[in-house]
CSV table of C-alpha atoms in Angstrom, one decimal:
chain,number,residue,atom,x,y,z
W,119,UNK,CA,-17.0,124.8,80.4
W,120,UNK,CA,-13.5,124.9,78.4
W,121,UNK,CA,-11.0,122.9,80.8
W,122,UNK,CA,-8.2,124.9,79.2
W,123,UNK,CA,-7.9,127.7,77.5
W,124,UNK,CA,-7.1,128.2,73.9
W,125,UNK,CA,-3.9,129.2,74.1
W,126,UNK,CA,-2.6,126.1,76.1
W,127,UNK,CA,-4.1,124.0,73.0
W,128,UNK,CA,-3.1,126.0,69.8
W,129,UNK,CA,-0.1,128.5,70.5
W,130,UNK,CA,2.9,128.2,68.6
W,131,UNK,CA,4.9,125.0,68.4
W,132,UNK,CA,8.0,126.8,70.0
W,133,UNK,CA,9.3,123.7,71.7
W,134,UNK,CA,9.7,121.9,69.0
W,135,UNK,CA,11.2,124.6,67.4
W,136,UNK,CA,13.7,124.8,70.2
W,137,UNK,CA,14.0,121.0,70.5
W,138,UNK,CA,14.8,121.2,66.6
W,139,UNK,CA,17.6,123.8,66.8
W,140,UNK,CA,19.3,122.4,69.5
W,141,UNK,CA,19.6,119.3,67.3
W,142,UNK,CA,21.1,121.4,64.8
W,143,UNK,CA,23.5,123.1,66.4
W,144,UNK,CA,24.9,120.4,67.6
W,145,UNK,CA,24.9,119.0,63.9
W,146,UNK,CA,26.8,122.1,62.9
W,147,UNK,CA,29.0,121.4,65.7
W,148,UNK,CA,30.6,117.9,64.9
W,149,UNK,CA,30.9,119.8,61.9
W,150,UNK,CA,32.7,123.3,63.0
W,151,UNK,CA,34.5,121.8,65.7
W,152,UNK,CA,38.3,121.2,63.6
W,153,UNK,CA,37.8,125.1,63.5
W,154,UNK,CA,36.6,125.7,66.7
W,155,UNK,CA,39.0,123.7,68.3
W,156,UNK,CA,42.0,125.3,66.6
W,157,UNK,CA,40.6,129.3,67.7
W,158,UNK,CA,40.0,127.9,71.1
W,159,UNK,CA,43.4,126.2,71.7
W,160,UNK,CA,44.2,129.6,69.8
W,161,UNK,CA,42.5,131.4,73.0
W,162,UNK,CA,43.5,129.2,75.5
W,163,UNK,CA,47.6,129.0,75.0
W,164,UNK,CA,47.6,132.6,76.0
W,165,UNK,CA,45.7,132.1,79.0
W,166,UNK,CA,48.0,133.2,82.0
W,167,UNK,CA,45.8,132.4,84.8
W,168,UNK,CA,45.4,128.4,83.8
W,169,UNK,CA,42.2,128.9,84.3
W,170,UNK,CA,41.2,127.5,81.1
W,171,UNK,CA,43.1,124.0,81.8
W,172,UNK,CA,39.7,123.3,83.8
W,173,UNK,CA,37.7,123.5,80.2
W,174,UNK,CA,37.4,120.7,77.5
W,175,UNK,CA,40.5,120.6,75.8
W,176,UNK,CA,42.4,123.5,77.9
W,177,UNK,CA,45.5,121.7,77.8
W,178,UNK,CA,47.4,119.4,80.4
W,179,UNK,CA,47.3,116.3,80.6
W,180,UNK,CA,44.7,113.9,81.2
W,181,UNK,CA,44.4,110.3,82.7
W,182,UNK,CA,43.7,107.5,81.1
W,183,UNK,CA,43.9,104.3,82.5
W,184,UNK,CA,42.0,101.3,80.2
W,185,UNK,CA,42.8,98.6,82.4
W,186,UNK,CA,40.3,98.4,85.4
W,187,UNK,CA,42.9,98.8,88.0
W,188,UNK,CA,47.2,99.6,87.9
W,189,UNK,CA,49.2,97.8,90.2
W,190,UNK,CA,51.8,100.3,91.7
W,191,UNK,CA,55.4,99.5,90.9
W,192,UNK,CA,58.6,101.4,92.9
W,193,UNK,CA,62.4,100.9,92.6
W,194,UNK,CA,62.4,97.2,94.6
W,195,UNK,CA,59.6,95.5,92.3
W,196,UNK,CA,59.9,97.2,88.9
W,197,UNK,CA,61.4,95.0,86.0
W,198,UNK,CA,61.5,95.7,81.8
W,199,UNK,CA,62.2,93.0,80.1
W,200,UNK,CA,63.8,93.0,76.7
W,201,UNK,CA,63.2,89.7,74.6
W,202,UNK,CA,61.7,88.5,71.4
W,203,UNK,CA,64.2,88.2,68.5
W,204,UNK,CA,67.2,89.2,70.5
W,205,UNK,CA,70.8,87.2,70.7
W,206,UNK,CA,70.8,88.7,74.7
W,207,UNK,CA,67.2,88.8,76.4
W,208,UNK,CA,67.9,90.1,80.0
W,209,UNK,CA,65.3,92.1,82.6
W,210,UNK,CA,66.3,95.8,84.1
W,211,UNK,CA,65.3,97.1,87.2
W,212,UNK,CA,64.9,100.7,87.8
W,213,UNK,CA,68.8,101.3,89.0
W,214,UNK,CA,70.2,99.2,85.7
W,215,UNK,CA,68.2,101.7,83.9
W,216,UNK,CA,69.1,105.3,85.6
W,217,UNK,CA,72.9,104.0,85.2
W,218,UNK,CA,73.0,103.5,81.3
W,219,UNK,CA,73.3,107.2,79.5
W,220,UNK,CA,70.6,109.2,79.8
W,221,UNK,CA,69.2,111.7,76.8
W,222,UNK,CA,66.5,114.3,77.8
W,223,UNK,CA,64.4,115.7,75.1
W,224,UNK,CA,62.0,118.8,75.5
W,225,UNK,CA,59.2,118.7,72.5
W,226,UNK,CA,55.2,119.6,72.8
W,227,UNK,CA,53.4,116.5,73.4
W,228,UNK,CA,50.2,116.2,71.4
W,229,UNK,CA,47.3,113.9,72.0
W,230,UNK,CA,45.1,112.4,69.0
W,231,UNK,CA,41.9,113.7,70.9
W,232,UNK,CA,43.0,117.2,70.4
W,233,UNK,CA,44.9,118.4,73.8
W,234,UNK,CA,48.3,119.5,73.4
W,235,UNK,CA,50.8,120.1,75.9
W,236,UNK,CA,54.0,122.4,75.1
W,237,UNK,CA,57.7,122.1,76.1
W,238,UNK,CA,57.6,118.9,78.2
W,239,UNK,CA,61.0,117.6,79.3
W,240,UNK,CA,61.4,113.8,79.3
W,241,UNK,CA,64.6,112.1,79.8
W,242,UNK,CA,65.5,108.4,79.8
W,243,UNK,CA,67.4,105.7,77.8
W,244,UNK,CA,67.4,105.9,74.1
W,245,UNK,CA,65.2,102.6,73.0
W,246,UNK,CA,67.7,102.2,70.0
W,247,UNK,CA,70.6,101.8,72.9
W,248,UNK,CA,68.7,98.9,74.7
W,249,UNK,CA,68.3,97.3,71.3
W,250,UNK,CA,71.9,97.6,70.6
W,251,UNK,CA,72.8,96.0,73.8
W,252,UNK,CA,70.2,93.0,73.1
W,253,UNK,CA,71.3,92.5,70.0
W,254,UNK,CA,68.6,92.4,67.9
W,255,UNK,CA,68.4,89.4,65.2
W,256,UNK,CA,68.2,89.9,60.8
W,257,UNK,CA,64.5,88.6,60.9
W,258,UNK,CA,63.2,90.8,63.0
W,259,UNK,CA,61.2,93.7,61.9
W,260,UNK,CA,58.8,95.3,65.0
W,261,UNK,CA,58.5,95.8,68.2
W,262,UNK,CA,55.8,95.3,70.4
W,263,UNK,CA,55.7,96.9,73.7
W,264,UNK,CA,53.5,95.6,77.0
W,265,UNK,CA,52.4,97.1,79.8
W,266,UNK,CA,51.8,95.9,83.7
W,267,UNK,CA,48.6,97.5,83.8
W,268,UNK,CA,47.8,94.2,82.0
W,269,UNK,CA,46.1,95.6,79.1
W,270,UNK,CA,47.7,97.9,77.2
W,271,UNK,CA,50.0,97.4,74.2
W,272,UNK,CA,52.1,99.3,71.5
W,273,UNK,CA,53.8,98.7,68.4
W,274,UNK,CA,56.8,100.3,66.6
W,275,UNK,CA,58.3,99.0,63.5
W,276,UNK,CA,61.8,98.8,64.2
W,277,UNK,CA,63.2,101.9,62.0
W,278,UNK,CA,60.8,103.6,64.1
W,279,UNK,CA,62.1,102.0,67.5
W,280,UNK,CA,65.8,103.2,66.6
W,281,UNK,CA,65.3,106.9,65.9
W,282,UNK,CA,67.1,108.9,68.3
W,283,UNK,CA,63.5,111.0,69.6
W,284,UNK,CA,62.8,107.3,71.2
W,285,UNK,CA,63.0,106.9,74.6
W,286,UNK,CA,62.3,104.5,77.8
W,287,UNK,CA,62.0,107.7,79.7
W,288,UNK,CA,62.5,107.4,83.7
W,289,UNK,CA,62.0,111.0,84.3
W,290,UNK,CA,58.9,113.8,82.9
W,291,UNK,CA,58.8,117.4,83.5
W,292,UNK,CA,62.2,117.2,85.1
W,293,UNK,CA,60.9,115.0,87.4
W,294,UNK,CA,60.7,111.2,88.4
W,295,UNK,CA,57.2,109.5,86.6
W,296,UNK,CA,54.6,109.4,88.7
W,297,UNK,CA,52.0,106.7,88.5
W,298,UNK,CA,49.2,108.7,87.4
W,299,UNK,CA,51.6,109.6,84.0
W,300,UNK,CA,52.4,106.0,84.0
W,301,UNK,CA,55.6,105.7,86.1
W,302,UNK,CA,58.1,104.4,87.2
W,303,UNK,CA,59.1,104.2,83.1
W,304,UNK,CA,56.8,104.8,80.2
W,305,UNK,CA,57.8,104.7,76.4
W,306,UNK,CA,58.3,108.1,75.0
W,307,UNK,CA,57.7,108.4,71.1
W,308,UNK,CA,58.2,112.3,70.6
W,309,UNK,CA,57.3,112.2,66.8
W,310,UNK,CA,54.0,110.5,67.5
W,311,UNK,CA,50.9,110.7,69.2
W,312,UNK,CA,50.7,110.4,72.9
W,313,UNK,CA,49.2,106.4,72.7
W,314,UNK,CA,52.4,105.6,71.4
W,315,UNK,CA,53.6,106.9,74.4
W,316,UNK,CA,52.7,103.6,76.0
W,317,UNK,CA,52.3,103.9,80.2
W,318,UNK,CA,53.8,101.7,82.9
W,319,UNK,CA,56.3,100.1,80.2
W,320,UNK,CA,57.2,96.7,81.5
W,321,UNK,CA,57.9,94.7,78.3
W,322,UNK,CA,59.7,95.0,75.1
W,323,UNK,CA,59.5,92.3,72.9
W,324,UNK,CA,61.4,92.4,69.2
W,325,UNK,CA,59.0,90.5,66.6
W,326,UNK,CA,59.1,89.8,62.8
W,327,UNK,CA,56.0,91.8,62.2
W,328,UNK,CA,54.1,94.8,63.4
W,329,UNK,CA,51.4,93.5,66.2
W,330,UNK,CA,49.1,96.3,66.6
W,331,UNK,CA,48.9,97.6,69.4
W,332,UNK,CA,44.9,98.8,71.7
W,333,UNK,CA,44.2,101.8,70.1
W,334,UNK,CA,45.8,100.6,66.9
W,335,UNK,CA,42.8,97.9,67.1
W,336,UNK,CA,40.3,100.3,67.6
W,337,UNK,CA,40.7,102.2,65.0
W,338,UNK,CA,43.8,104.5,65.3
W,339,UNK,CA,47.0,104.6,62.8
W,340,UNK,CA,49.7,102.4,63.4
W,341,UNK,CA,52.1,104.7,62.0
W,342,UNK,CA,51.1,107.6,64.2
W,343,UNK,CA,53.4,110.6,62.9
W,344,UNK,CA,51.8,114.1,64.5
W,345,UNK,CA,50.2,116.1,61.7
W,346,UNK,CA,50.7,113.0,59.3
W,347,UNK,CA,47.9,110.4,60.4
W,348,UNK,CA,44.5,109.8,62.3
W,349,UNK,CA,42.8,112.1,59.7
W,350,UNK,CA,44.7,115.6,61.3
W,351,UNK,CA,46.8,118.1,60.6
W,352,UNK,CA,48.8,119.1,63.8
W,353,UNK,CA,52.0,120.8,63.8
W,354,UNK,CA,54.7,118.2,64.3
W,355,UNK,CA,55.9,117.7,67.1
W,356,UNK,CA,59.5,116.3,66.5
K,205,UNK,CA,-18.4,127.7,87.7
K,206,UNK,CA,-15.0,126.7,89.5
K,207,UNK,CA,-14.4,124.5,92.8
K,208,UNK,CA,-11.3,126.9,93.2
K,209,UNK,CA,-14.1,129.3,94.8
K,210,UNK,CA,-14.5,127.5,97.4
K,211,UNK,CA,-11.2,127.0,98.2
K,212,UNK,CA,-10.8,128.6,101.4
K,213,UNK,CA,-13.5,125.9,103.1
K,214,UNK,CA,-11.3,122.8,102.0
K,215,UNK,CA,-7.7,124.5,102.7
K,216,UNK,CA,-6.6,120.4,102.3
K,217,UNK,CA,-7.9,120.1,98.7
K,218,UNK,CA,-5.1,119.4,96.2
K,219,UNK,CA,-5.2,119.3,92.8
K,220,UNK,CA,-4.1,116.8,90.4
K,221,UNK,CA,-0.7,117.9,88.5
K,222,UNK,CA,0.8,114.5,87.5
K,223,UNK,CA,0.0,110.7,86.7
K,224,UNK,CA,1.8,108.0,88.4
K,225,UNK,CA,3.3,107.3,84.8
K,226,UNK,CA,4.4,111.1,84.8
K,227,UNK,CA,6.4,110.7,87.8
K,228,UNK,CA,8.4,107.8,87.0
K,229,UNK,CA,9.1,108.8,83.6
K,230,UNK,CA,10.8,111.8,85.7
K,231,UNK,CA,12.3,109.8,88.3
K,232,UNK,CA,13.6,107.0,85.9
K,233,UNK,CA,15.2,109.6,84.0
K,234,UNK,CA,16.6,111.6,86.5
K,235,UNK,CA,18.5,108.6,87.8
K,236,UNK,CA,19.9,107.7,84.8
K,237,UNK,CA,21.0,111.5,84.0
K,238,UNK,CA,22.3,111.5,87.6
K,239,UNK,CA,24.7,108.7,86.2
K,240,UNK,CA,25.9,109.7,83.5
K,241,UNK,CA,26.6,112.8,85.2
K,242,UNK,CA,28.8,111.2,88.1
K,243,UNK,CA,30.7,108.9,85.7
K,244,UNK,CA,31.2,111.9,83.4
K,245,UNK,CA,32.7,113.5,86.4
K,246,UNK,CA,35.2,110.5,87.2
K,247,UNK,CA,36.0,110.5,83.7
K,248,UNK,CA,36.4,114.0,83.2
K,249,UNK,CA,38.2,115.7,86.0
K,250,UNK,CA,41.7,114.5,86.4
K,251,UNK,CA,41.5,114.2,90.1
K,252,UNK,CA,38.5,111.9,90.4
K,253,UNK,CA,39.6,109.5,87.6
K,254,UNK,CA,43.0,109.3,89.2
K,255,UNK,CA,40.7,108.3,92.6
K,256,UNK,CA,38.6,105.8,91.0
K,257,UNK,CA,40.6,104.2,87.8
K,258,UNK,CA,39.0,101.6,86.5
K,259,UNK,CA,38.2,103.6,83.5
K,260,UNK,CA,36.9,100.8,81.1
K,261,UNK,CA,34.2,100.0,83.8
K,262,UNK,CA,33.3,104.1,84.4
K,263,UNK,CA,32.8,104.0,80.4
K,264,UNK,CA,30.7,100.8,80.2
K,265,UNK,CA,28.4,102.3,82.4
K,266,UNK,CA,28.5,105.9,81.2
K,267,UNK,CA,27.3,104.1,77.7
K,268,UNK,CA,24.7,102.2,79.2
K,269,UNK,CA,22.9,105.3,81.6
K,270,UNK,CA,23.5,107.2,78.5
K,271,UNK,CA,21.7,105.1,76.0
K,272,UNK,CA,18.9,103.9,78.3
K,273,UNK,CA,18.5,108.0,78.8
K,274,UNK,CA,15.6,108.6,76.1
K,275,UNK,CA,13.4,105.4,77.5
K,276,UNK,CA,11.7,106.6,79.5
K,277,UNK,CA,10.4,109.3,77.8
K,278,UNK,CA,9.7,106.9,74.7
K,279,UNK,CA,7.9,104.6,76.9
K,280,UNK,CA,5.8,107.1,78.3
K,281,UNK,CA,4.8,108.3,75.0
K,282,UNK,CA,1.9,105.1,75.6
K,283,UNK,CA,0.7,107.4,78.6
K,284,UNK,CA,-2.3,110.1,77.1
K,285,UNK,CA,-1.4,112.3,80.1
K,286,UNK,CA,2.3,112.2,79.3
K,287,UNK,CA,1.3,113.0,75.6
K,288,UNK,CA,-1.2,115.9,76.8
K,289,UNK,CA,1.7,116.9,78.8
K,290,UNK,CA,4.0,117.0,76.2
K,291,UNK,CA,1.6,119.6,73.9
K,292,UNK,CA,1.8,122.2,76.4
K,293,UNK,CA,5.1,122.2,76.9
K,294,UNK,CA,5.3,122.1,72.8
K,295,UNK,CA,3.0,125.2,72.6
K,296,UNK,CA,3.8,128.8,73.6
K,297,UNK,CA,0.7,131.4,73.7
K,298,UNK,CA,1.0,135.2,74.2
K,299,UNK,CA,1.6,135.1,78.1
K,300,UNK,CA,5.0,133.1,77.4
K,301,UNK,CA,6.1,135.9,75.7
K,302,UNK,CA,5.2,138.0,78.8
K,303,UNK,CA,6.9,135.7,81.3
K,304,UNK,CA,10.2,135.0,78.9
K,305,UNK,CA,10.7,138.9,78.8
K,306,UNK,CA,9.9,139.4,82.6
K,307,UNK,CA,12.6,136.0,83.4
K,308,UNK,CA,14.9,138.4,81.4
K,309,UNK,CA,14.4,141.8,82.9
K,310,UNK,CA,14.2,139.9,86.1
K,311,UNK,CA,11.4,141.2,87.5
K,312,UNK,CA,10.0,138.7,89.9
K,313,UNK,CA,6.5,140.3,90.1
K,314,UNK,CA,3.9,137.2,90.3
K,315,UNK,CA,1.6,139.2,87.9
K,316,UNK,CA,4.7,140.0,85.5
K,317,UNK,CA,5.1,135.9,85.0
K,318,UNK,CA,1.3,134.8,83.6
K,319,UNK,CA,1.8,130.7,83.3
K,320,UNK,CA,-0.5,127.8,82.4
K,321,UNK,CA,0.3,124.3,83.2
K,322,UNK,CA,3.9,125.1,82.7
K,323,UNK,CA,5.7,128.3,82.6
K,324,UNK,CA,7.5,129.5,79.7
K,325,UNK,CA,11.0,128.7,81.3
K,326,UNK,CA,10.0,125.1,82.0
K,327,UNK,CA,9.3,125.1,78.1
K,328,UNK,CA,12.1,126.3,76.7
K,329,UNK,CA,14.4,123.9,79.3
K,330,UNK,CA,12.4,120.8,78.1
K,331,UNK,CA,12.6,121.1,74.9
K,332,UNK,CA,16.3,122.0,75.2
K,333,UNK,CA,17.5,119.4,77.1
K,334,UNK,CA,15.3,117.0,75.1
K,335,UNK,CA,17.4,118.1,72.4
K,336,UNK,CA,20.7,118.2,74.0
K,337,UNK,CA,20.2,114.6,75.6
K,338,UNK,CA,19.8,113.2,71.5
K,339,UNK,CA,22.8,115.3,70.6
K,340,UNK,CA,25.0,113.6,73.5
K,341,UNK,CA,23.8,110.5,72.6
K,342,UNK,CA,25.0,110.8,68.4
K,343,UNK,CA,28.1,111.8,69.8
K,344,UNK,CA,28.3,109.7,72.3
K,345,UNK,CA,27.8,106.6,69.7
K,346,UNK,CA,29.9,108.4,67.4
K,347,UNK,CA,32.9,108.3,69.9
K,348,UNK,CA,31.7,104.5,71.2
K,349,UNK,CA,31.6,103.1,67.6
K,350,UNK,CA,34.7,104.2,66.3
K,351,UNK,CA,34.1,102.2,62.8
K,352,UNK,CA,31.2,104.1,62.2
K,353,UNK,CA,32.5,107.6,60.8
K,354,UNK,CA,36.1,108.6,60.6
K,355,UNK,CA,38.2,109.3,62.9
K,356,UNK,CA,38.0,113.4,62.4
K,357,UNK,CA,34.7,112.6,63.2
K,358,UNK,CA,35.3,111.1,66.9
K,359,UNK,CA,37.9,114.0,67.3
K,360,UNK,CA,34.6,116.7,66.5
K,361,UNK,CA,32.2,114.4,68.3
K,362,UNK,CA,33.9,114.5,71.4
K,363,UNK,CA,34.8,118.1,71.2
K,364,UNK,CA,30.9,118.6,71.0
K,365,UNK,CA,29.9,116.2,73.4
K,366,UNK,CA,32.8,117.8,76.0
K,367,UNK,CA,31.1,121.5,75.5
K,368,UNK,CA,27.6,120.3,75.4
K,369,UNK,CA,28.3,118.6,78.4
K,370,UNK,CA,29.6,121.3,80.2
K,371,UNK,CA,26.4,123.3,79.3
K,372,UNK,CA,24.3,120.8,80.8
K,373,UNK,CA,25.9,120.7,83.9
K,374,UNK,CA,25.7,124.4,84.3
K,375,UNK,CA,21.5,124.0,83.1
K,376,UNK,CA,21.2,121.0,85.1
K,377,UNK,CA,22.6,122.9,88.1
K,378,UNK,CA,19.7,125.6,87.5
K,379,UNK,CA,17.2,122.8,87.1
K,380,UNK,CA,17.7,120.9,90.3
K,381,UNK,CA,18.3,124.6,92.1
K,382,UNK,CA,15.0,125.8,91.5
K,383,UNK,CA,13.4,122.8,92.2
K,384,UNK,CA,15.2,123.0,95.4
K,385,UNK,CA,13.4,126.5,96.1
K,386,UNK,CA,10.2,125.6,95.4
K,387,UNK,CA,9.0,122.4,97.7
K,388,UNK,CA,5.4,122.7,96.5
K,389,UNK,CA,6.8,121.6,92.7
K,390,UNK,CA,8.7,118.9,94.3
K,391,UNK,CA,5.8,117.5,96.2
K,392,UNK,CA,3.8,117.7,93.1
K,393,UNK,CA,6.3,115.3,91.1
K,394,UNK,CA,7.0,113.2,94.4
K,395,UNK,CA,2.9,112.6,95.2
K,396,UNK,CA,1.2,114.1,91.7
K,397,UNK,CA,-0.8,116.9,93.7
K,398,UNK,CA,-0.2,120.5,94.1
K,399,UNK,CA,-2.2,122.8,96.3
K,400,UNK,CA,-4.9,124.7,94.9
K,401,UNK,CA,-2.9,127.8,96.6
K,402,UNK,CA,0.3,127.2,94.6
K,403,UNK,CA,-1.2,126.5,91.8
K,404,UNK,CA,-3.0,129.8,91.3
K,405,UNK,CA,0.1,131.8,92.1
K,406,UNK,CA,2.2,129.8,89.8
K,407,UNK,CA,0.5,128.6,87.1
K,408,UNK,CA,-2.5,131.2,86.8
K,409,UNK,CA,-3.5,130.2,83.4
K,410,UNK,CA,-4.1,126.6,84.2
K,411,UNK,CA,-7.1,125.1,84.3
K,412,UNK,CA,-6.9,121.8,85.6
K,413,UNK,CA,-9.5,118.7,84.4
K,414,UNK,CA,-11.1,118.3,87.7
């Protein structure tokens, strides 16, 4: 007796064909995928419905949080301190911030992992005005920016820091920040990637040297111009 | 010649599908899909990362489901009935053909679906998602390790990994719902037997060792 029959033994190796092809399509993927990203974001920027925000890389934005947990910060308990290489180190709270002059900027807002957000209002302090009033010393060269979620840093070298498309914004999409985009007051860099955009903004502190900042140590440009670093070729943003 | 003939006189006798190795390669690695699916999910969708936060934890273990994933499976590669297993689903004979056509004219006709141990639909999902599993996991290191590729690289690896991802929820959904129809499948990867009665509608070309 034949416990099973031939064709359970000898057919056709199909499943490692299959197993095979799948492997290679996804090969060909990692490899198609600057194309295929550009006709899908091609696709999905015409998308009325929104429907497509619900796919990978349909656009809006996304949270990311690296710390394990955010502390929640409101109008009584928030503080940015300004210090480092400065004649006039001093702390603002929320109110000390809304009354200096505010400058709202509308620009796309482009993330390094591909998303890319159009036309989003953010308006807030220019960074090169808080500078001013610290008064910021000859030696000093960078700026290194801290977060109270603990963990997260940034850098700007100070040319960067003083451009007029830099903000400590207090307000997004016409709006107060939320804590989800990193309110009450997150750095806005327009010209750069979003991680320069550094959430829940809590320290600024003027230095003699560029510090990299957490992304910056894992691998991503310091000097993070859209369409001009991190190995892509967006259109610029500012 | 067959102790299916007598059948009807032992309604109780079951037949042997699966070894206890079998089963826990399936179990082991359904749990740790399971995982990476949920943390995928609290990374992915904005609402539940907002919920849970601690992202840097969600990743850690994400990483670690995701590259225990294939274990399993290689361990159970010591098992001969895993191995024998594994052929079967590897090898397609004329009546796959039948069944894949059928499956796609969806005609639900028992005698339209001719199966041996496995049918031709369980084939073609375990060899994809054998497949898909190793390509998640070179993307997955590919976006862990950032010094090991450039960065263009991570930016294609995750677009892939995103997409695939997507698919495999959609085939995992399939998977787990037609397991949920069919109890007697279940039973035979919960206690390793099948009935004699499901097995002959089902899997008609199988012929069992006794």
């Amino acid at each position: 007796m034949n416990p099973e029959p031939p064709e359970e033994r000898d057919g056709t190796p199909v499943g490692r064909r299959v197993f095979l092809g799948t492997l290679g399509l996804g090969a060909l993927g990692v490899l198609a995928a600057p194309t295929l990203q550009r006709a899908m974001e091609g696709l999905t920027s015409k998308d009325p419905t929104g429907l497509t925000g619900l796919l990978p890389n349909g656009g809006g934005f996304r949270y990311y949080s690296v710390a394990a947990s955010v502390p929640a910060k409101n109008a009584t308990d928030y503080r940015l301190t300004v210090g480092g290489l400065v004649d006039r180190p001093r702390a603002y709270d929320l109110a000390e911030l809304r009354d200096l002059p505010q400058t709202r900027l509308v620009r796309d807002v482009q993330c390094v992992t591909g998303w890319r957000v159009p036309g989003t209002p953010f308006e807030g302090v220019r960074l090169a005005d808080l500078l001013d009033a610290a008064g910021v010393r000859r030696t000093a060269k960078a700026i290194r920016f801290t977060c109270f979620d603990g963990t997260y840093t940034e850098s700007l070298t100070l040319d960067q820091a003083r451009r007029p498309d830099v903000l400590v914004a207090l307000r997004m999409q016409d709006k107060g920040i939320g804590h989800d985009h990193g309110g009450p007051v997150r750095l806005y860099v327009a010209p750069m990637y979003f991680y320069k955009s550094a959430k829940w903004l809590s320290g600024i502190t003027v230095t003699d040297r560029v510090e990299p900042g957490y992304w910056e140590n894992l691998g991503y440009d310091v000097d993070a111009w859209v369409g001009r670093s991190n190995g892509r070729t967006d259109e610029p943003t500012s | 010649m067959s102790p299916r003939a007598d059948a009807p006189a032992r309604p109780a006798a079951r037949i042997r599908r699966f070894s206890r190795a079998e089963r826990w390669i399936h179990r082991t690695t359904a749990a740790l899909m399971g995982v990476c699916v949920v943390t995928a999910a609290v990374l992915y969708i904005p609402q539940l990362a907002v919920l849970v936060g601690r992202r840097a934890l969600v990743v850690r273990v994400h990483e670690c489901a995701g590259l225990a994933l294939p274990v399993p499976v290689l361990l159970g590669l010591a098992s001969r009935a895993f191995r024998a297993d594994l052929r079967f689903l590897n090898r397609f004979g004329p009546h796959d053909k039948v069944w894949l056509r059928a499956a796609l004219l969806r005609d639900r006709r028992r005698a339209a679906r001719p199966a041996g141990k496995f049918n031709a639909g369980q084939k073609v999902y375990a060899a994809w998602i054998a497949g898909a599993t190793l390509v998640m996991l070179g993307t997955g290191l590919l976006m862990w390790f950032t010094h090991l590729a450039p960065l263009v690289w991570r930016t294609s690896a995750t677009f892939v990994h995103d997409w695939l991802a997507l698919t495999i929820a959609v085939v995992l959904a399939g998977h787990i719902g037609m397991a949920l129809g069919d109890p007697e499948a279940r039973k035979g990867l919960r206690t390793g037997t099948v009935s004699q009665e499901w097995a002959r509608q089902r899997h008609p070309l199988w012929r069992p060792r006794p």
